[in-house]
GROMACS .gro file of C-alpha atoms in nm:
model
  479
    1UNK     CA    1   5.446  12.378  13.066
    2UNK     CA    2   5.084  12.318  12.979
    3UNK     CA    3   4.800  12.564  12.966
    4UNK     CA    4   4.507  12.360  13.087
    5UNK     CA    5   4.419  12.202  13.411
    6UNK     CA    6   4.397  11.830  13.449
    7UNK     CA    7   4.191  11.805  13.758
    8UNK     CA    8   4.028  11.470  13.804
    9UNK     CA    9   3.789  11.663  14.016
   10UNK     CA   10   3.733  12.032  13.972
   11UNK     CA   11   3.628  12.290  14.219
   12UNK     CA   12   3.339  12.149  14.407
   13UNK     CA   13   3.000  12.309  14.405
   14UNK     CA   14   2.837  12.038  14.602
   15UNK     CA   15   2.517  12.119  14.777
   16UNK     CA   16   2.495  12.116  15.149
   17UNK     CA   17   2.694  12.285  15.413
   18UNK     CA   18   2.875  12.196  15.725
   19UNK     CA   19   2.628  12.289  15.993
   20UNK     CA   20   2.724  12.524  16.268
   21UNK     CA   21   3.053  12.677  16.352
   22UNK     CA   22   3.340  12.439  16.390
   23UNK     CA   23   3.538  12.575  16.676
   24UNK     CA   24   3.797  12.305  16.720
   25UNK     CA   25   4.024  12.106  16.495
   26UNK     CA   26   3.876  11.779  16.611
   27UNK     CA   27   3.621  11.542  16.470
   28UNK     CA   28   3.678  11.204  16.615
   29UNK     CA   29   3.467  10.985  16.390
   30UNK     CA   30   3.548  10.822  16.060
   31UNK     CA   31   3.406  10.999  15.757
   32UNK     CA   32   3.131  10.800  15.594
   33UNK     CA   33   3.012  10.858  15.237
   34UNK     CA   34   2.718  11.051  15.377
   35UNK     CA   35   2.946  11.270  15.584
   36UNK     CA   36   3.182  11.318  15.290
   37UNK     CA   37   2.890  11.457  15.094
   38UNK     CA   38   2.909  11.759  15.323
   39UNK     CA   39   3.273  11.819  15.249
   40UNK     CA   40   3.418  12.002  14.952
   41UNK     CA   41   3.506  11.751  14.685
   42UNK     CA   42   3.886  11.702  14.700
   43UNK     CA   43   4.060  11.811  14.382
   44UNK     CA   44   4.352  11.600  14.263
   45UNK     CA   45   4.639  11.684  14.033
   46UNK     CA   46   4.800  11.411  13.823
   47UNK     CA   47   5.082  11.596  13.645
   48UNK     CA   48   5.387  11.791  13.768
   49UNK     CA   49   5.330  12.069  13.514
   50UNK     CA   50   5.317  12.437  13.606
   51UNK     CA   51   4.948  12.528  13.598
   52UNK     CA   52   4.825  12.874  13.504
   53UNK     CA   53   4.712  13.101  13.788
   54UNK     CA   54   4.371  13.019  13.934
   55UNK     CA   55   4.177  13.345  13.920
   56UNK     CA   56   3.911  13.374  14.190
   57UNK     CA   57   3.549  13.350  14.083
   58UNK     CA   58   3.411  13.380  14.434
   59UNK     CA   59   3.516  13.566  14.745
   60UNK     CA   60   3.739  13.874  14.752
   61UNK     CA   61   3.938  13.947  14.433
   62UNK     CA   62   4.317  13.915  14.420
   63UNK     CA   63   4.602  13.866  14.176
   64UNK     CA   64   4.683  13.492  14.197
   65UNK     CA   65   5.027  13.334  14.210
   66UNK     CA   66   5.183  13.074  13.983
   67UNK     CA   67   5.324  12.767  14.159
   68UNK     CA   68   5.632  12.639  13.980
   69UNK     CA   69   5.557  12.281  13.868
   70UNK     CA   70   5.247  12.299  14.083
   71UNK     CA   71   4.894  12.428  14.117
   72UNK     CA   72   4.648  12.613  14.341
   73UNK     CA   73   4.383  12.426  14.538
   74UNK     CA   74   4.025  12.513  14.434
   75UNK     CA   75   3.781  12.608  14.709
   76UNK     CA   76   3.415  12.672  14.764
   77UNK     CA   77   3.238  12.946  14.957
   78UNK     CA   78   3.006  12.822  15.228
   79UNK     CA   79   2.810  13.091  15.412
   80UNK     CA   80   3.098  13.334  15.379
   81UNK     CA   81   3.365  13.080  15.475
   82UNK     CA   82   3.628  12.971  15.224
   83UNK     CA   83   3.647  12.591  15.237
   84UNK     CA   84   3.933  12.369  15.116
   85UNK     CA   85   3.986  11.995  15.130
   86UNK     CA   86   4.338  11.854  15.166
   87UNK     CA   87   4.395  11.479  15.138
   88UNK     CA   88   4.722  11.349  15.288
   89UNK     CA   89   4.819  11.041  15.088
   90UNK     CA   90   5.099  10.847  14.916
   91UNK     CA   91   5.178  10.996  14.576
   92UNK     CA   92   5.404  10.930  14.280
   93UNK     CA   93   5.596  11.244  14.187
   94UNK     CA   94   5.787  11.269  13.863
   95UNK     CA   95   6.102  11.455  13.974
   96UNK     CA   96   6.245  11.477  13.621
   97UNK     CA   97   6.144  11.319  13.290
   98UNK     CA   98   6.168  10.942  13.337
   99UNK     CA   99   6.251  10.961  13.708
  100UNK     CA  100   5.970  10.903  13.958
  101UNK     CA  101   5.971  10.903  14.336
  102UNK     CA  102   5.727  10.739  14.574
  103UNK     CA  103   5.649  11.019  14.815
  104UNK     CA  104   5.379  11.131  15.055
  105UNK     CA  105   5.192  11.449  14.973
  106UNK     CA  106   4.853  11.606  14.934
  107UNK     CA  107   4.588  11.569  14.665
  108UNK     CA  108   4.801  11.364  14.429
  109UNK     CA  109   5.125  11.562  14.435
  110UNK     CA  110   5.423  11.659  14.647
  111UNK     CA  111   5.436  11.937  14.743
  112UNK     CA  112   5.066  11.976  14.797
  113UNK     CA  113   4.866  12.244  14.619
  114UNK     CA  114   4.912  12.611  14.704
  115UNK     CA  115   4.634  12.758  14.917
  116UNK     CA  116   4.543  13.118  14.833
  117UNK     CA  117   4.321  13.335  15.052
  118UNK     CA  118   4.270  13.704  15.124
  119UNK     CA  119   4.352  13.889  15.444
  120UNK     CA  120   4.047  13.869  15.667
  121UNK     CA  121   3.906  13.554  15.504
  122UNK     CA  122   3.761  13.299  15.742
  123UNK     CA  123   3.909  12.973  15.622
  124UNK     CA  124   3.799  12.615  15.688
  125UNK     CA  125   4.032  12.335  15.579
  126UNK     CA  126   3.920  11.972  15.589
  127UNK     CA  127   4.218  11.736  15.617
  128UNK     CA  128   4.159  11.369  15.534
  129UNK     CA  129   4.434  11.125  15.626
  130UNK     CA  130   4.493  10.844  15.377
  131UNK     CA  131   4.846  10.776  15.504
  132UNK     CA  132   4.935  10.455  15.689
  133UNK     CA  133   5.009  10.653  16.005
  134UNK     CA  134   4.870  10.953  16.192
  135UNK     CA  135   4.944  11.306  16.080
  136UNK     CA  136   4.852  11.672  16.142
  137UNK     CA  137   4.891  12.001  15.954
  138UNK     CA  138   5.083  12.296  16.095
  139UNK     CA  139   5.010  12.632  15.929
  140UNK     CA  140   5.365  12.767  15.939
  141UNK     CA  141   5.379  13.138  16.019
  142UNK     CA  142   5.007  13.199  16.072
  143UNK     CA  143   4.854  13.383  16.365
  144UNK     CA  144   4.566  13.164  16.473
  145UNK     CA  145   4.398  13.007  16.776
  146UNK     CA  146   4.642  12.780  16.957
  147UNK     CA  147   4.422  12.475  16.900
  148UNK     CA  148   4.450  12.522  16.524
  149UNK     CA  149   4.832  12.526  16.517
  150UNK     CA  150   4.856  12.161  16.418
  151UNK     CA  151   5.115  12.026  16.661
  152UNK     CA  152   5.019  11.666  16.720
  153UNK     CA  153   4.985  11.582  17.088
  154UNK     CA  154   5.041  11.943  17.197
  155UNK     CA  155   4.757  12.142  17.045
  156UNK     CA  156   4.539  11.863  16.906
  157UNK     CA  157   4.506  11.486  16.887
  158UNK     CA  158   4.680  11.345  16.580
  159UNK     CA  159   4.467  11.266  16.275
  160UNK     CA  160   4.451  10.888  16.260
  161UNK     CA  161   4.447  10.702  15.925
  162UNK     CA  162   4.103  10.722  15.768
  163UNK     CA  163   3.995  11.022  15.978
  164UNK     CA  164   3.916  11.377  15.870
  165UNK     CA  165   3.986  11.680  16.089
  166UNK     CA  166   3.876  12.039  16.041
  167UNK     CA  167   4.091  12.348  16.089
  168UNK     CA  168   3.923  12.687  16.093
  169UNK     CA  169   4.068  13.033  16.152
  170UNK     CA  170   4.086  13.382  16.008
  171UNK     CA  171   4.379  13.468  15.780
  172UNK     CA  172   4.486  13.764  15.987
  173UNK     CA  173   4.786  13.907  15.807
  174UNK     CA  174   4.897  13.911  15.442
  175UNK     CA  175   5.212  13.730  15.346
  176UNK     CA  176   5.386  13.411  15.241
  177UNK     CA  177   5.336  13.099  15.453
  178UNK     CA  178   5.380  12.722  15.437
  179UNK     CA  179   5.204  12.414  15.569
  180UNK     CA  180   5.351  12.080  15.677
  181UNK     CA  181   5.288  11.807  15.934
  182UNK     CA  182   5.389  11.833  16.298
  183UNK     CA  183   5.350  11.458  16.348
  184UNK     CA  184   5.632  11.209  16.289
  185UNK     CA  185   5.786  11.514  16.132
  186UNK     CA  186   6.122  11.365  16.036
  187UNK     CA  187   5.956  11.094  15.829
  188UNK     CA  188   5.672  11.294  15.683
  189UNK     CA  189   5.887  11.592  15.580
  190UNK     CA  190   6.149  11.356  15.432
  191UNK     CA  191   5.868  11.196  15.232
  192UNK     CA  192   5.761  11.530  15.084
  193UNK     CA  193   5.462  11.648  15.288
  194UNK     CA  194   5.452  12.025  15.256
  195UNK     CA  195   5.280  12.302  15.067
  196UNK     CA  196   5.256  12.678  15.021
  197UNK     CA  197   5.001  12.925  15.157
  198UNK     CA  198   4.956  13.279  15.026
  199UNK     CA  199   4.745  13.542  15.203
  200UNK     CA  200   4.683  13.836  14.969
  201UNK     CA  201   4.618  14.186  15.111
  202UNK     CA  202   4.250  14.278  15.112
  203UNK     CA  203   4.321  14.638  15.009
  204UNK     CA  204   4.611  14.823  14.856
  205UNK     CA  205   4.899  14.776  15.100
  206UNK     CA  206   5.170  15.041  15.145
  207UNK     CA  207   5.444  14.776  15.163
  208UNK     CA  208   5.308  14.518  14.918
  209UNK     CA  209   5.330  14.635  14.559
  210UNK     CA  210   5.118  14.498  14.280
  211UNK     CA  211   5.325  14.284  14.043
  212UNK     CA  212   5.280  14.140  13.695
  213UNK     CA  213   5.407  13.789  13.775
  214UNK     CA  214   5.406  13.623  14.116
  215UNK     CA  215   5.583  13.284  14.142
  216UNK     CA  216   5.607  13.050  14.441
  217UNK     CA  217   5.809  12.737  14.513
  218UNK     CA  218   5.945  12.538  14.805
  219UNK     CA  219   6.302  12.423  14.854
  220UNK     CA  220   6.311  12.055  14.948
  221UNK     CA  221   6.559  11.768  14.938
  222UNK     CA  222   6.557  11.390  14.913
  223UNK     CA  223   6.796  11.101  14.943
  224UNK     CA  224   6.696  10.843  14.683
  225UNK     CA  225   6.954  10.593  14.563
  226UNK     CA  226   6.977  10.545  14.186
  227UNK     CA  227   6.737  10.267  14.095
  228UNK     CA  228   6.526  10.319  14.408
  229UNK     CA  229   6.194  10.501  14.442
  230UNK     CA  230   6.149  10.581  14.812
  231UNK     CA  231   6.356  10.844  14.998
  232UNK     CA  232   6.579  10.743  15.286
  233UNK     CA  233   6.399  10.896  15.578
  234UNK     CA  234   6.695  10.891  15.821
  235UNK     CA  235   6.922  11.116  15.613
  236UNK     CA  236   6.997  11.437  15.799
  237UNK     CA  237   7.230  11.636  15.570
  238UNK     CA  238   7.379  11.422  15.294
  239UNK     CA  239   7.091  11.437  15.049
  240UNK     CA  240   7.157  11.353  14.684
  241UNK     CA  241   6.856  11.532  14.529
  242UNK     CA  242   6.813  11.905  14.588
  243UNK     CA  243   6.481  12.012  14.446
  244UNK     CA  244   6.234  12.294  14.391
  245UNK     CA  245   5.883  12.173  14.450
  246UNK     CA  246   6.012  11.814  14.436
  247UNK     CA  247   6.153  11.865  14.085
  248UNK     CA  248   6.519  11.866  13.980
  249UNK     CA  249   6.678  12.028  13.676
  250UNK     CA  250   6.611  11.975  13.389
  251UNK     CA  251   6.265  11.888  13.523
  252UNK     CA  252   6.206  12.236  13.672
  253UNK     CA  253   6.003  12.463  13.446
  254UNK     CA  254   6.143  12.806  13.348
  255UNK     CA  255   6.002  13.121  13.503
  256UNK     CA  256   5.862  13.298  13.196
  257UNK     CA  257   5.809  13.675  13.213
  258UNK     CA  258   5.757  13.967  12.978
  259UNK     CA  259   6.024  14.234  12.948
  260UNK     CA  260   5.970  14.513  13.203
  261UNK     CA  261   5.730  14.301  13.407
  262UNK     CA  262   5.755  14.354  13.780
  263UNK     CA  263   5.825  14.005  13.914
  264UNK     CA  264   5.783  13.862  14.263
  265UNK     CA  265   5.925  13.522  14.357
  266UNK     CA  266   5.826  13.370  14.692
  267UNK     CA  267   6.051  13.093  14.825
  268UNK     CA  268   6.016  12.874  15.136
  269UNK     CA  269   6.288  12.647  15.270
  270UNK     CA  270   6.185  12.311  15.420
  271UNK     CA  271   6.521  12.136  15.371
  272UNK     CA  272   6.778  12.074  15.645
  273UNK     CA  273   7.022  12.346  15.539
  274UNK     CA  274   7.036  12.702  15.408
  275UNK     CA  275   7.026  12.796  15.040
  276UNK     CA  276   7.181  13.112  14.884
  277UNK     CA  277   6.944  13.175  14.594
  278UNK     CA  278   7.110  13.368  14.311
  279UNK     CA  279   6.979  13.534  13.993
  280UNK     CA  280   7.178  13.636  13.689
  281UNK     CA  281   7.140  13.959  13.493
  282UNK     CA  282   6.922  14.145  13.744
  283UNK     CA  283   6.925  14.281  14.097
  284UNK     CA  284   6.637  14.216  14.333
  285UNK     CA  285   6.517  14.337  14.668
  286UNK     CA  286   6.399  14.116  14.950
  287UNK     CA  287   6.056  14.264  15.014
  288UNK     CA  288   5.915  14.015  15.261
  289UNK     CA  289   6.019  13.760  15.522
  290UNK     CA  290   5.846  13.515  15.753
  291UNK     CA  291   5.724  13.806  15.962
  292UNK     CA  292   5.566  14.003  15.678
  293UNK     CA  293   5.654  14.288  15.444
  294UNK     CA  294   5.985  14.469  15.495
  295UNK     CA  295   5.970  14.850  15.527
  296UNK     CA  296   6.083  15.006  15.200
  297UNK     CA  297   6.354  15.207  15.375
  298UNK     CA  298   6.513  14.881  15.496
  299UNK     CA  299   6.547  14.715  15.153
  300UNK     CA  300   6.864  14.706  14.943
  301UNK     CA  301   6.962  14.555  14.608
  302UNK     CA  302   7.109  14.206  14.601
  303UNK     CA  303   7.177  13.930  14.353
  304UNK     CA  304   7.184  13.650  14.614
  305UNK     CA  305   6.977  13.600  14.927
  306UNK     CA  306   7.031  13.327  15.181
  307UNK     CA  307   6.724  13.139  15.297
  308UNK     CA  308   6.763  12.949  15.620
  309UNK     CA  309   6.574  12.638  15.729
  310UNK     CA  310   6.209  12.712  15.794
  311UNK     CA  311   6.232  13.061  15.645
  312UNK     CA  312   6.036  13.228  15.367
  313UNK     CA  313   6.156  13.508  15.144
  314UNK     CA  314   5.990  13.732  14.886
  315UNK     CA  315   6.218  13.883  14.624
  316UNK     CA  316   6.112  14.139  14.363
  317UNK     CA  317   6.273  14.288  14.054
  318UNK     CA  318   6.190  14.448  13.720
  319UNK     CA  319   6.275  14.206  13.440
  320UNK     CA  320   6.426  14.466  13.209
  321UNK     CA  321   6.700  14.259  13.048
  322UNK     CA  322   6.599  14.016  12.775
  323UNK     CA  323   6.753  13.673  12.775
  324UNK     CA  324   6.765  13.334  12.944
  325UNK     CA  325   6.898  13.412  13.289
  326UNK     CA  326   7.020  13.136  13.521
  327UNK     CA  327   6.846  13.120  13.860
  328UNK     CA  328   6.983  12.875  14.112
  329UNK     CA  329   7.110  12.785  14.456
  330UNK     CA  330   7.471  12.897  14.482
  331UNK     CA  331   7.584  12.591  14.676
  332UNK     CA  332   7.740  12.409  14.383
  333UNK     CA  333   7.656  12.063  14.515
  334UNK     CA  334   7.292  12.164  14.517
  335UNK     CA  335   7.301  12.197  14.137
  336UNK     CA  336   7.398  11.833  14.099
  337UNK     CA  337   7.179  11.526  14.097
  338UNK     CA  338   7.230  11.173  14.226
  339UNK     CA  339   7.510  10.958  14.081
  340UNK     CA  340   7.778  11.214  14.161
  341UNK     CA  341   7.795  11.257  14.535
  342UNK     CA  342   8.027  10.961  14.604
  343UNK     CA  343   8.247  10.980  14.295
  344UNK     CA  344   8.616  11.001  14.402
  345UNK     CA  345   8.836  11.281  14.271
  346UNK     CA  346   9.027  11.149  13.969
  347UNK     CA  347   9.161  11.475  13.828
  348UNK     CA  348   9.518  11.421  13.706
  349UNK     CA  349   9.501  11.043  13.751
  350UNK     CA  350   9.587  10.844  13.439
  351UNK     CA  351   9.369  10.539  13.480
  352UNK     CA  352   9.356  10.437  13.114
  353UNK     CA  353   9.544  10.114  13.181
  354UNK     CA  354   9.330  10.000  13.470
  355UNK     CA  355   9.019  10.113  13.281
  356UNK     CA  356   9.111   9.878  12.996
  357UNK     CA  357   9.150   9.589  13.238
  358UNK     CA  358   8.813   9.667  13.392
  359UNK     CA  359   8.636   9.695  13.057
  360UNK     CA  360   8.768   9.349  12.973
  361UNK     CA  361   8.556   9.228  13.265
  362UNK     CA  362   8.279   9.489  13.258
  363UNK     CA  363   8.233   9.608  12.899
  364UNK     CA  364   8.000   9.894  13.000
  365UNK     CA  365   8.258  10.048  13.236
  366UNK     CA  366   8.358  10.404  13.142
  367UNK     CA  367   8.659  10.587  13.278
  368UNK     CA  368   8.571  10.940  13.381
  369UNK     CA  369   8.675  11.235  13.589
  370UNK     CA  370   9.047  11.248  13.508
  371UNK     CA  371   9.007  11.591  13.347
  372UNK     CA  372   8.711  11.719  13.552
  373UNK     CA  373   8.347  11.614  13.571
  374UNK     CA  374   8.204  11.802  13.273
  375UNK     CA  375   8.241  11.492  13.057
  376UNK     CA  376   7.978  11.324  13.274
  377UNK     CA  377   7.722  11.569  13.144
  378UNK     CA  378   7.808  11.491  12.784
  379UNK     CA  379   7.877  11.118  12.773
  380UNK     CA  380   7.585  10.886  12.717
  381UNK     CA  381   7.667  10.664  13.011
  382UNK     CA  382   7.410  10.393  13.086
  383UNK     CA  383   7.224  10.479  13.405
  384UNK     CA  384   7.043  10.259  13.650
  385UNK     CA  385   6.667  10.258  13.612
  386UNK     CA  386   6.481  10.546  13.772
  387UNK     CA  387   6.741  10.813  13.838
  388UNK     CA  388   6.873  11.128  13.674
  389UNK     CA  389   7.221  11.212  13.543
  390UNK     CA  390   7.449  11.401  13.780
  391UNK     CA  391   7.465  11.706  13.553
  392UNK     CA  392   7.261  11.750  13.241
  393UNK     CA  393   7.024  11.981  13.058
  394UNK     CA  394   7.059  12.065  12.692
  395UNK     CA  395   7.088  12.435  12.610
  396UNK     CA  396   7.118  12.609  12.273
  397UNK     CA  397   7.498  12.584  12.291
  398UNK     CA  398   7.535  12.235  12.440
  399UNK     CA  399   7.511  12.077  12.783
  400UNK     CA  400   7.420  12.314  13.067
  401UNK     CA  401   7.611  12.087  13.311
  402UNK     CA  402   7.357  12.142  13.586
  403UNK     CA  403   7.109  11.952  13.799
  404UNK     CA  404   6.916  11.999  14.122
  405UNK     CA  405   6.815  12.352  14.224
  406UNK     CA  406   6.852  12.525  13.887
  407UNK     CA  407   6.613  12.692  13.647
  408UNK     CA  408   6.601  12.980  13.400
  409UNK     CA  409   6.419  13.314  13.409
  410UNK     CA  410   6.315  13.373  13.048
  411UNK     CA  411   6.259  13.743  12.974
  412UNK     CA  412   6.096  13.823  12.639
  413UNK     CA  413   5.971  14.153  12.501
  414UNK     CA  414   5.703  13.983  12.292
  415UNK     CA  415   5.563  13.763  12.570
  416UNK     CA  416   5.196  13.846  12.614
  417UNK     CA  417   5.063  13.955  12.951
  418UNK     CA  418   4.956  13.650  13.146
  419UNK     CA  419   5.123  13.409  12.901
  420UNK     CA  420   5.348  13.159  13.082
  421UNK     CA  421   5.416  12.936  12.782
  422UNK     CA  422   5.785  12.858  12.731
  423UNK     CA  423   5.901  13.079  12.439
  424UNK     CA  424   6.202  12.859  12.360
  425UNK     CA  425   6.566  12.966  12.371
  426UNK     CA  426   6.662  13.330  12.352
  427UNK     CA  427   6.776  13.452  12.011
  428UNK     CA  428   7.083  13.660  12.085
  429UNK     CA  429   7.139  13.977  11.881
  430UNK     CA  430   7.438  13.950  11.651
  431UNK     CA  431   7.767  14.020  11.820
  432UNK     CA  432   7.643  13.969  12.177
  433UNK     CA  433   7.761  13.612  12.242
  434UNK     CA  434   8.103  13.519  12.378
  435UNK     CA  435   8.312  13.365  12.101
  436UNK     CA  436   8.631  13.172  12.047
  437UNK     CA  437   8.950  13.366  11.973
  438UNK     CA  438   9.116  13.206  11.672
  439UNK     CA  439   9.410  13.444  11.627
  440UNK     CA  440   9.764  13.397  11.747
  441UNK     CA  441   9.827  13.398  12.118
  442UNK     CA  442  10.113  13.614  12.249
  443UNK     CA  443  10.383  13.431  12.440
  444UNK     CA  444  10.319  13.473  12.808
  445UNK     CA  445  10.586  13.657  12.996
  446UNK     CA  446  10.670  13.473  13.312
  447UNK     CA  447  10.862  13.602  13.609
  448UNK     CA  448  11.190  13.439  13.705
  449UNK     CA  449  11.151  13.171  13.969
  450UNK     CA  450  11.174  13.306  14.316
  451UNK     CA  451  11.249  13.150  14.646
  452UNK     CA  452  11.501  12.896  14.526
  453UNK     CA  453  11.790  13.061  14.702
  454UNK     CA  454  11.850  13.235  15.026
  455UNK     CA  455  11.805  13.610  15.055
  456UNK     CA  456  12.050  13.825  14.853
  457UNK     CA  457  12.378  13.891  15.028
  458UNK     CA  458  12.316  14.265  15.057
  459UNK     CA  459  12.009  14.215  15.275
  460UNK     CA  460  12.131  13.917  15.477
  461UNK     CA  461  12.182  13.978  15.851
  462UNK     CA  462  12.542  13.984  15.967
  463UNK     CA  463  12.494  13.674  16.172
  464UNK     CA  464  12.238  13.405  16.211
  465UNK     CA  465  11.950  13.493  16.441
  466UNK     CA  466  11.816  13.227  16.673
  467UNK     CA  467  11.445  13.249  16.735
  468UNK     CA  468  11.300  13.076  17.038
  469UNK     CA  469  10.929  13.005  17.064
  470UNK     CA  470  10.779  12.920  17.399
  471UNK     CA  471  10.449  12.742  17.387
  472UNK     CA  472  10.193  12.864  17.639
  473UNK     CA  473  10.147  12.638  17.938
  474UNK     CA  474   9.854  12.628  18.173
  475UNK     CA  475   9.677  12.954  18.248
  476UNK     CA  476   9.925  13.227  18.161
  477UNK     CA  477   9.863  13.562  18.321
  478UNK     CA  478   9.837  13.868  18.107
  479UNK     CA  479   9.900  14.222  18.225
   0.00000   0.00000   0.00000
């Protein structure tokens, strides 16, 4: 994690304003340099690091979120309207150290930057299309004029390459939202076009508590063969990279909090399947869904919540247990990276002989999997260029044996308020770590084998019983 922003272009303060009220999401002409001078300067992010929260310097105050391995889009105020500029474009996203994907996204990254506004804000978003095909932006979950809903062909003409459209509406209700295209959706979502939107309450809300740390991330998935860079856009379910904000473990940053902080984590699912998200060491409550805040009388403690496709969830808990707590999707294949999804089961198979014959022909060949797959996380097997090991991640006690949708919530009593810097591994108090038993093991008492003979004579029936079973035929009538 870094603690400074690397914007190529910061928040714009350019002079000039867009004249008049823009009442429709349509501007048909190409944007010239002169016209662009009226737009907010588009900010671009060049790293996948988790950026510190962007505290508002204009507009209504609010407590900003932290986007995991992401950032918040700067804005400018223009006659009381909060203006943003999204640029849809091809991007290179580092999914893990040394592994890069050629995706489509917004403003230099995939997912795009998080947009933060306040309930009641009038928002104007300029969307410039630098993709090779048309696009649109759907503001998932928002209440807005129908013509601003971003469904290409249905509520607006698509945004052609090189064109800029304008969306403008009032952020009517507080909550957690997403944005993504509704144009050639299968391709553009598979290529990584999506982002988060947070609408903060304008006043103290009876169902939305103030928190000390507020994290957001999107669940997304890709199918990128080892050695390749571009996702397979036709894959429907059999993805090989399950990611948070287009990052896979060990590339996902930890969620760093101070002991006794009240923590909110907002999660949106734009994959093609559900994800049971599970935390260790704490219980949380689901405090918000797609439809808004949940009444407090309807909340209950959980350690896992399932997030379906297209859904958003807000979970909250008090981080009152120090340590490095695993936080992950509980579908075990979703905590595994590429390289492992087509490996055959070899448990119990002695393939030492055939392995020797193969290594005579292919010296780099390595036999694996005959005693489980954990050895894959520990062996230094040569990998194709541009991919990530199936399971990896070095912890303080060895390999973590994880990949994909996995991270760690790091709770520290000495973490300063507002400090998101990784504090390193947890230093366990003496006597609180599981340890190896080195004493003698008692001989296990085993029960005598059962079932090898017929029933004892004293409980046998006097004669054999014939049982007849008649299979149902046709439509049998029942009384």
